[in-house]
Amino acid sequence: MATILSLKDAVARNIHDGDSIAFEGFTHLIPHAAAHEVIRQGRKDLTVMRMTPDIIYDQLIGMGCVKKMIFAFAGNPGVGLLRRLRDSVENGWPHRIELEEHSHAAMANAYEAGAAGLPCAVFRGYRGVDLPKVNANIKTLTCPFTGEELAAVPSLRPDVAVIHALKADRKGNVFLEGITGVQKEAVLAAKRSIVTVEDIVDDLGPVSSNATVLPRWTVTAVAKVPGGAHPSYAQGYYPRDNAFYIAWDAISADRDRFQAWMRDNVLNAGPDVFAERVSSRNSAHLEPTA
Amino acid sequence: MATILSLKDAVARNIHDGDSIAFEGFTHLIPHAAAHEVIRQGRKDLTVMRMTPDIIYDQLIGMGCVKKMIFAFAGNPGVGLLRRLRDSVENGWPHRIELEEHSHAAMANAYEAGAAGLPCAVFRGYRGVDLPKVNANIKTLTCPFTGEELAAVPSLRPDVAVIHALKADRKGNVFLEGITGVQKEAVLAAKRSIVTVEDIVDDLGPVSSNATVLPRWTVTAVAKVPGGAHPSYAQGYYPRDNAFYIAWDAISADRDRFQAWMRDNVLNAGPDVFAERVSSRNSAHLEPTA
Amino acid sequence: MSDFTPSEMMTIAAARALSNDDVCFVGIGAPSAACNLARLTHAPDITLIYESGTIGTAPDVLPLSIGDGELCDTALTTVSVPEMFRYWLQGGRITVGFLGGAQIDRFGNLNTTVVGDYNTPKVRLPGGGGAPEIAISSDEVFITMKQSLRGFVDKLDFVTSFGHGAGPDDRANAGITTKGPTRLITDLAVWRPDPATREFTVTSLHPGVSRRDIEDTVGWTPKFADSVEETPAPTSEELTVLRDIHARTRAAHTGT
Amino acid sequence: MSDFTPSEMMTIAAARALSNDDVCFVGIGAPSAACNLARLTHAPDITLIYESGTIGTAPDVLPLSIGDGELCDTALTTVSVPEMFRYWLQGGRITVGFLGGAQIDRFGNLNTTVVGDYNTPKVRLPGGGGAPEIAISSDEVFITMKQSLRGFVDKLDFVTSFGHGAGPDDRANAGITTKGPTRLITDLAVWRPDPATREFTVTSLHPGVSRRDIEDTVGWTPKFADSVEETPAPTSEELTVLRDIHARTRAAHTGT
């Protein structure tokens, strides 16, 4: 049953050293503020999973929080490679993380299977490629009706799912819209969940009868963090800060510069800085629609 | 690519004797007008599938259109048994149909697997029960990671899916909302599809970005039939005619009365009668909201 | 005290078994009345789910079907039916599944498929619908049925949904990890599974019901708990709320 | 005629290969520019799908990521990512999947995973993302890449997505029923698979490009079709529309 908490308390109560965590958000609604709180609280030995580990995981990895990463596409979208990830994998800085690598289809199906309470996901995939040779968690099974061989991967069932949503009501029912990615599946697949939201309102308002709503009893903690997705975006609130994604390439290229940025913007900051970041960028040309 | 046709032409071009057909709609949006057109055009030897064969299939069976039925719950919801179905199964009138019986979970998963292009659906089901003893299309497979034995059924991939939706635009993009059941899955799983709609509009209007929309290139034929779901309902247009469902019990109890009703209301009628049925019931207290 | 019907007592006893924190997978008929009665009396925050996809629904009248428009209009959200069965039922999010049937045996196994032989049935019943998986995926199952010799049988003609099989290990042997039927609420009594044998045992008789009434309406020799209680009679609030729902429902369904 | 870059020619040649009836699974970079150029010129009704879930999208500027808000704002509808991979890609509804990569071999197999050994890579590339299943579930695959000795290699370090394996039967042997890569569109030429061997063969050289230019930029001895055509130079409409998109995009992404 959802409890409405500060982000600090939500992370302190629900994320522990050694947990497996899915910070999800498919370009839209990436929970940056929550990841920064995890870094600030010094969590270690995390197994992190994410279809598209972009800046958010580059930061977690560079700050030494991560033991293992389950992923499908690790890049700064449209910009290039992830330099902190590369430094870990290629040079062991700050330490070498373990990788479990899948395709997008596999991970999307694995979250779906996790939400559906199944032990594995079954799909048509991985034919002719090398990934099954280096990942023991890719197996096959045979359709008992047609004999077709299908791919199977274990379902993803993290200890904690962390997402950013548009809004919640005061009971803790959570609403998201637009590119919803695998967030609903991640929350339903997880043992616990933390949802940061742009706003907490009396009533979710006149949403579609088929809106993506996570009932309060599927969510563990809700924290209001306006701007909490920045540099990702929140549909109807603020756009993607593409310029920051481009700028990250240079910030992350150098260990010292990376550490200085993290010190100034994460370790010595708090969740409140996110509201400032999006308001200074967008107030002139974007009105929240919700 | 969707073609906008009369219902008569849509059925004549797309439904043939011997076809397998899913008329879907889970209490909401059941395509009664389209089924009546199929009966009127005298189609025979159909394999019909439907999670909840209620009045619509009682009528098709009683009129001798059906060779085989794949189903999970055959009842007049909240009222009782299906008397035309019983007369076929228990007494062979007008002939004995073949039954392939599943659970709701199995059929929902089988449509989902059909839409997903898979040969079978995998789920946790049918444990301890007798249905697998009488249905050879219920098998098992084993999770290669945990060893758990899971149920498998063939995916449902009908020749034709027939649904009723709220509206389409002039290009043939189809919108539905509310209780959407398995209709999207049925259309995506089928080789061809017929969609009757309450209205055809210039633009689907300000619907949610995650609205249930079937793009025109996933639909074969669209026909405007206002009221075409009656006695089922169309959210925002007219409510379920519960009194008719109750009345059907008596109409269908007797072969002669059933045949007279079908003659007067189906064989000697046309799709236009549906608009009258819902307008006479509802104009006083229901404004279409769309 | 005598101013209530056995059917009302059954619904009210079922409603009392539900709590504010429950997430119920509701069937049509007595379960729907019981769940909504609970919501309108002692459990205002109970979550009601109908398999048509409506989550957190709060209908003003009882639906005739499991997918009446009223359910969607008042729901927190409505999902597709494949999602309902995958994420919500199979996903293990239902605390109480409600079932009934044409036939029940002493272990809470149910038949809603056929009377007689499967291939040449005497009566072709509707079939299982959601029941086979509600019975294995809900944390626990409540069954409501009116007692009769035709319905409470020594041996089912067909096992549509699994209860406790024939004893304490049968669910585990079938690979089922949930509790199964924990209450059988009839028009005459409340039954609970014997902790050792899993056979349904009368734990509470409704007001005015005798042991003989029970024995006369089940097709086996019924067991009674060591101490059988009397079910508290309906309160006037329970009766008023229940009758109001039924009156609103009748008016809505007959179109008057 | 000389007033265009090789990169522009590549994008324009790719756009021309698309038709009004296509349903394209669009990747970022050159594919996104090509697909939107096609939409804004000869194929206004083309359906563009990005794997973030946006179906029938029509962005005014090119997205930097596959999930920019612009894609959702202009889409017919947006679905969840599991649905995108299950119903839309695996469901067989994509006519053209667009791929690129860090390395390609002569059979259109692609590597976007590692340079060097998998466990001790020289360069850790992003990984496959959607590519492994785009390569097997789309009706056909178009590949766009700039030619270079580093990218056009004799042997891949890692097979991230499958093309034609090493010859005509390899797709079928791997259980794949779709056509696979049917066009390779580079900054220098258009290549198509040899009908017999499935090896990519140059069928059209872009204006001003020589066979020697091709040979100097691929790590194997390239094959040429019996009759190699010259790719028609970009029309002024094509160039104007493409440059307008890029200008709008640059302005949007740098926040100016």
Short mmCIF file of C-alpha atoms in Angstrom, two decimals, chain A residues 61-276:
data_model
loop_
_atom_site.label_atom_id
_atom_site.label_comp_id
_atom_site.label_asym_id
_atom_site.label_seq_id
_atom_site.Cartn_x
_atom_site.Cartn_y
_atom_site.Cartn_z
CA ILE A 61 28.47 2.95 -12.46
CA GLY A 62 30.96 5.82 -12.35
CA MET A 63 30.13 6.40 -8.69
CA GLY A 64 30.82 2.75 -7.86
CA CYS A 65 27.31 1.75 -6.80
CA VAL A 66 26.95 -1.12 -9.25
CA LYS A 67 28.09 -4.72 -9.02
CA LYS A 68 26.19 -6.13 -12.01
CA MET A 69 24.13 -4.68 -14.85
CA ILE A 70 21.44 -6.48 -16.88
CA PHE A 71 20.84 -4.50 -20.06
CA ALA A 72 20.17 -4.42 -23.80
CA PHE A 73 21.41 -1.09 -25.15
CA ALA A 74 23.97 0.95 -23.28
CA GLY A 75 24.42 4.22 -25.08
CA ASN A 76 23.77 7.92 -24.84
CA PRO A 77 20.93 7.91 -27.38
CA GLY A 78 21.78 9.78 -30.53
CA VAL A 79 25.06 10.95 -29.01
CA GLY A 80 27.43 8.04 -28.54
CA LEU A 81 28.84 5.55 -26.11
CA LEU A 82 28.70 5.62 -22.33
CA ARG A 83 32.11 6.66 -21.17
CA ARG A 84 31.82 5.70 -17.49
CA LEU A 85 30.49 2.28 -18.48
CA ARG A 86 33.36 1.86 -20.91
CA ASP A 87 35.87 2.90 -18.30
CA SER A 88 34.51 0.22 -15.98
CA VAL A 89 34.36 -2.54 -18.58
CA GLU A 90 37.52 -1.69 -20.48
CA ASN A 91 39.73 -0.34 -17.66
CA GLY A 92 38.15 -1.48 -14.41
CA TRP A 93 37.54 2.07 -13.07
CA PRO A 94 36.29 2.44 -10.38
CA HIS A 95 35.84 -1.32 -10.59
CA ARG A 96 34.85 -3.81 -13.24
CA ILE A 97 31.10 -4.50 -13.27
CA GLU A 98 29.55 -7.77 -14.33
CA LEU A 99 27.34 -7.63 -17.43
CA GLU A 100 24.32 -9.74 -18.36
CA GLU A 101 23.38 -8.72 -21.86
CA HIS A 102 20.08 -9.24 -23.67
CA SER A 103 18.13 -7.75 -26.54
CA HIS A 104 15.32 -5.23 -26.09
CA ALA A 105 12.76 -7.84 -27.05
CA ALA A 106 14.11 -10.21 -24.43
CA MET A 107 14.06 -7.65 -21.63
CA ALA A 108 10.64 -6.28 -22.56
CA ASN A 109 9.28 -9.82 -22.52
CA ALA A 110 11.13 -10.59 -19.28
CA TYR A 111 9.56 -7.63 -17.46
CA GLU A 112 6.18 -8.63 -18.92
CA ALA A 113 6.65 -12.17 -17.65
CA GLY A 114 7.71 -10.82 -14.26
CA ALA A 115 4.55 -8.73 -14.03
CA ALA A 116 2.57 -11.80 -15.09
CA GLY A 117 4.06 -13.90 -12.29
CA LEU A 118 5.72 -16.33 -14.70
CA PRO A 119 9.20 -17.79 -14.19
CA CYS A 120 10.31 -17.13 -17.75
CA ALA A 121 9.44 -15.26 -20.94
CA VAL A 122 8.94 -17.05 -24.25
CA PHE A 123 9.40 -15.27 -27.57
CA ARG A 124 10.82 -15.56 -31.08
CA GLY A 125 14.29 -14.17 -30.88
CA TYR A 126 18.06 -14.48 -30.80
CA ARG A 127 18.17 -16.53 -33.99
CA GLY A 128 21.56 -16.79 -35.64
CA VAL A 129 23.35 -14.43 -33.23
CA ASP A 130 26.21 -14.67 -30.73
CA LEU A 131 24.56 -13.43 -27.53
CA PRO A 132 23.31 -16.89 -26.45
CA LYS A 133 26.95 -18.03 -26.55
CA VAL A 134 27.95 -15.54 -23.88
CA ASN A 135 24.77 -15.41 -21.76
CA ALA A 136 23.71 -18.63 -20.01
CA ASN A 137 20.34 -17.02 -19.24
CA ILE A 138 19.26 -17.40 -22.86
CA LYS A 139 17.76 -20.83 -23.48
CA THR A 140 15.21 -22.38 -25.79
CA LEU A 141 12.03 -24.36 -25.50
CA THR A 142 9.89 -26.09 -28.06
CA CYS A 143 6.26 -25.32 -28.91
CA PRO A 144 4.40 -28.55 -28.10
CA PHE A 145 1.99 -27.97 -31.02
CA THR A 146 4.21 -26.88 -33.91
CA GLY A 147 7.68 -27.97 -32.85
CA GLU A 148 8.97 -24.43 -33.36
CA GLU A 149 11.95 -23.64 -31.17
CA LEU A 150 11.44 -20.44 -29.21
CA ALA A 151 13.76 -18.36 -27.05
CA ALA A 152 13.32 -18.25 -23.28
CA VAL A 153 14.85 -15.92 -20.71
CA PRO A 154 14.22 -15.73 -16.95
CA SER A 155 11.58 -13.21 -16.00
CA LEU A 156 12.89 -10.01 -14.41
CA ARG A 157 11.66 -9.66 -10.82
CA PRO A 158 13.76 -6.95 -9.14
CA ASP A 159 13.77 -6.24 -5.43
CA VAL A 160 12.84 -2.66 -6.23
CA ALA A 161 11.45 -0.86 -9.26
CA VAL A 162 12.04 2.88 -9.42
CA ILE A 163 10.08 5.00 -11.89
CA HIS A 164 9.05 8.60 -12.44
CA ALA A 165 5.37 9.25 -13.26
CA LEU A 166 3.30 12.30 -14.07
CA LYS A 167 1.15 12.46 -10.95
CA ALA A 168 -0.34 10.59 -8.03
CA ASP A 169 -3.44 11.22 -5.98
CA ARG A 170 -3.26 11.55 -2.20
CA LYS A 171 -4.05 7.87 -1.74
CA GLY A 172 -1.01 6.96 -3.83
CA ASN A 173 -2.66 5.89 -7.10
CA VAL A 174 -0.14 6.70 -9.84
CA PHE A 175 -0.83 7.99 -13.37
CA LEU A 176 1.46 7.98 -16.37
CA GLU A 177 0.86 8.68 -20.03
CA GLY A 178 2.70 9.03 -23.30
CA ILE A 179 5.69 6.77 -23.85
CA THR A 180 5.09 4.44 -20.91
CA GLY A 181 7.85 1.99 -21.79
CA VAL A 182 8.10 -0.94 -19.40
CA GLN A 183 7.44 1.02 -16.22
CA LYS A 184 4.11 -0.55 -15.34
CA GLU A 185 5.59 -3.99 -15.88
CA ALA A 186 8.68 -3.15 -13.81
CA VAL A 187 6.58 -2.00 -10.86
CA LEU A 188 4.27 -5.01 -11.05
CA ALA A 189 7.28 -7.36 -11.38
CA ALA A 190 9.11 -5.90 -8.37
CA LYS A 191 8.86 -6.75 -4.69
CA ARG A 192 8.88 -3.03 -3.78
CA SER A 193 8.57 0.18 -5.77
CA ILE A 194 9.39 3.85 -5.50
CA VAL A 195 7.55 6.28 -7.74
CA THR A 196 8.59 9.92 -8.02
CA VAL A 197 5.93 12.20 -9.49
CA GLU A 198 5.66 15.71 -10.84
CA ASP A 199 2.68 16.41 -8.63
CA ILE A 200 0.37 14.97 -6.01
CA VAL A 201 -3.24 15.94 -6.58
CA ASP A 202 -6.62 15.42 -4.95
CA ASP A 203 -7.95 13.55 -7.93
CA LEU A 204 -6.28 12.15 -11.05
CA GLY A 205 -8.89 14.08 -13.04
CA PRO A 206 -10.70 13.24 -16.25
CA VAL A 207 -8.32 10.63 -17.59
CA SER A 208 -9.29 7.95 -20.11
CA SER A 209 -11.03 4.91 -18.69
CA ASN A 210 -8.09 2.88 -19.99
CA ALA A 211 -5.40 5.19 -18.63
CA THR A 212 -2.19 3.69 -17.31
CA VAL A 213 -2.84 3.82 -13.58
CA LEU A 214 -0.96 1.88 -10.91
CA PRO A 215 -3.37 1.32 -8.01
CA ARG A 216 -2.00 2.42 -4.63
CA TRP A 217 -1.81 -1.17 -3.44
CA THR A 218 0.73 -2.01 -6.16
CA VAL A 219 3.13 0.78 -5.11
CA THR A 220 5.33 1.00 -2.00
CA ALA A 221 6.37 4.65 -1.86
CA VAL A 222 5.43 7.83 -3.70
CA ALA A 223 7.58 10.97 -3.53
CA LYS A 224 6.85 14.32 -5.14
CA VAL A 225 9.91 15.53 -7.06
CA PRO A 226 8.99 18.11 -9.70
CA GLY A 227 11.43 17.92 -12.58
CA GLY A 228 12.64 14.57 -11.24
CA ALA A 229 13.11 13.10 -14.70
CA HIS A 230 15.53 15.79 -15.95
CA PRO A 231 17.36 15.59 -18.39
CA SER A 232 14.70 13.12 -19.51
CA TYR A 233 11.22 14.61 -19.81
CA ALA A 234 7.68 14.49 -18.51
CA GLN A 235 5.04 14.74 -21.23
CA GLY A 236 3.00 17.89 -20.74
CA TYR A 237 5.40 19.26 -18.10
CA TYR A 238 8.79 19.81 -19.71
CA PRO A 239 10.62 18.54 -22.82
CA ARG A 240 13.69 16.36 -23.08
CA ASP A 241 16.84 18.37 -22.46
CA ASN A 242 18.63 17.13 -25.56
CA ALA A 243 21.38 19.70 -25.06
CA PHE A 244 22.25 18.13 -21.71
CA TYR A 245 22.48 14.68 -23.27
CA ILE A 246 24.94 16.11 -25.78
CA ALA A 247 26.85 17.92 -23.01
CA TRP A 248 27.12 14.71 -20.95
CA ASP A 249 29.50 13.27 -23.50
CA ALA A 250 32.16 15.79 -22.53
CA ILE A 251 31.40 15.76 -18.80
CA SER A 252 31.75 11.99 -18.66
CA ALA A 253 34.80 11.77 -20.91
CA ASP A 254 37.17 12.64 -18.07
CA ARG A 255 37.24 11.01 -14.62
CA ASP A 256 37.99 14.24 -12.77
CA ARG A 257 35.42 16.26 -14.59
CA PHE A 258 32.86 13.52 -13.99
CA GLN A 259 33.63 13.43 -10.28
CA ALA A 260 33.47 17.19 -9.98
CA TRP A 261 30.10 17.25 -11.71
CA MET A 262 28.73 14.53 -9.47
CA ARG A 263 30.02 16.30 -6.36
CA ASP A 264 28.49 19.63 -7.30
CA ASN A 265 25.23 18.36 -8.75
CA VAL A 266 24.49 15.20 -6.83
CA LEU A 267 26.47 14.70 -3.61
CA ASN A 268 26.18 18.32 -2.50
CA ALA A 269 22.70 18.86 -3.86
CA GLY A 270 19.21 17.55 -3.13
CA PRO A 271 16.04 16.61 -4.97
CA ASP A 272 14.95 20.27 -5.05
CA VAL A 273 17.47 21.15 -7.75
CA PHE A 274 15.39 19.26 -10.30
CA ALA A 275 12.49 21.71 -10.16
CA GLU A 276 14.91 24.56 -10.80
#
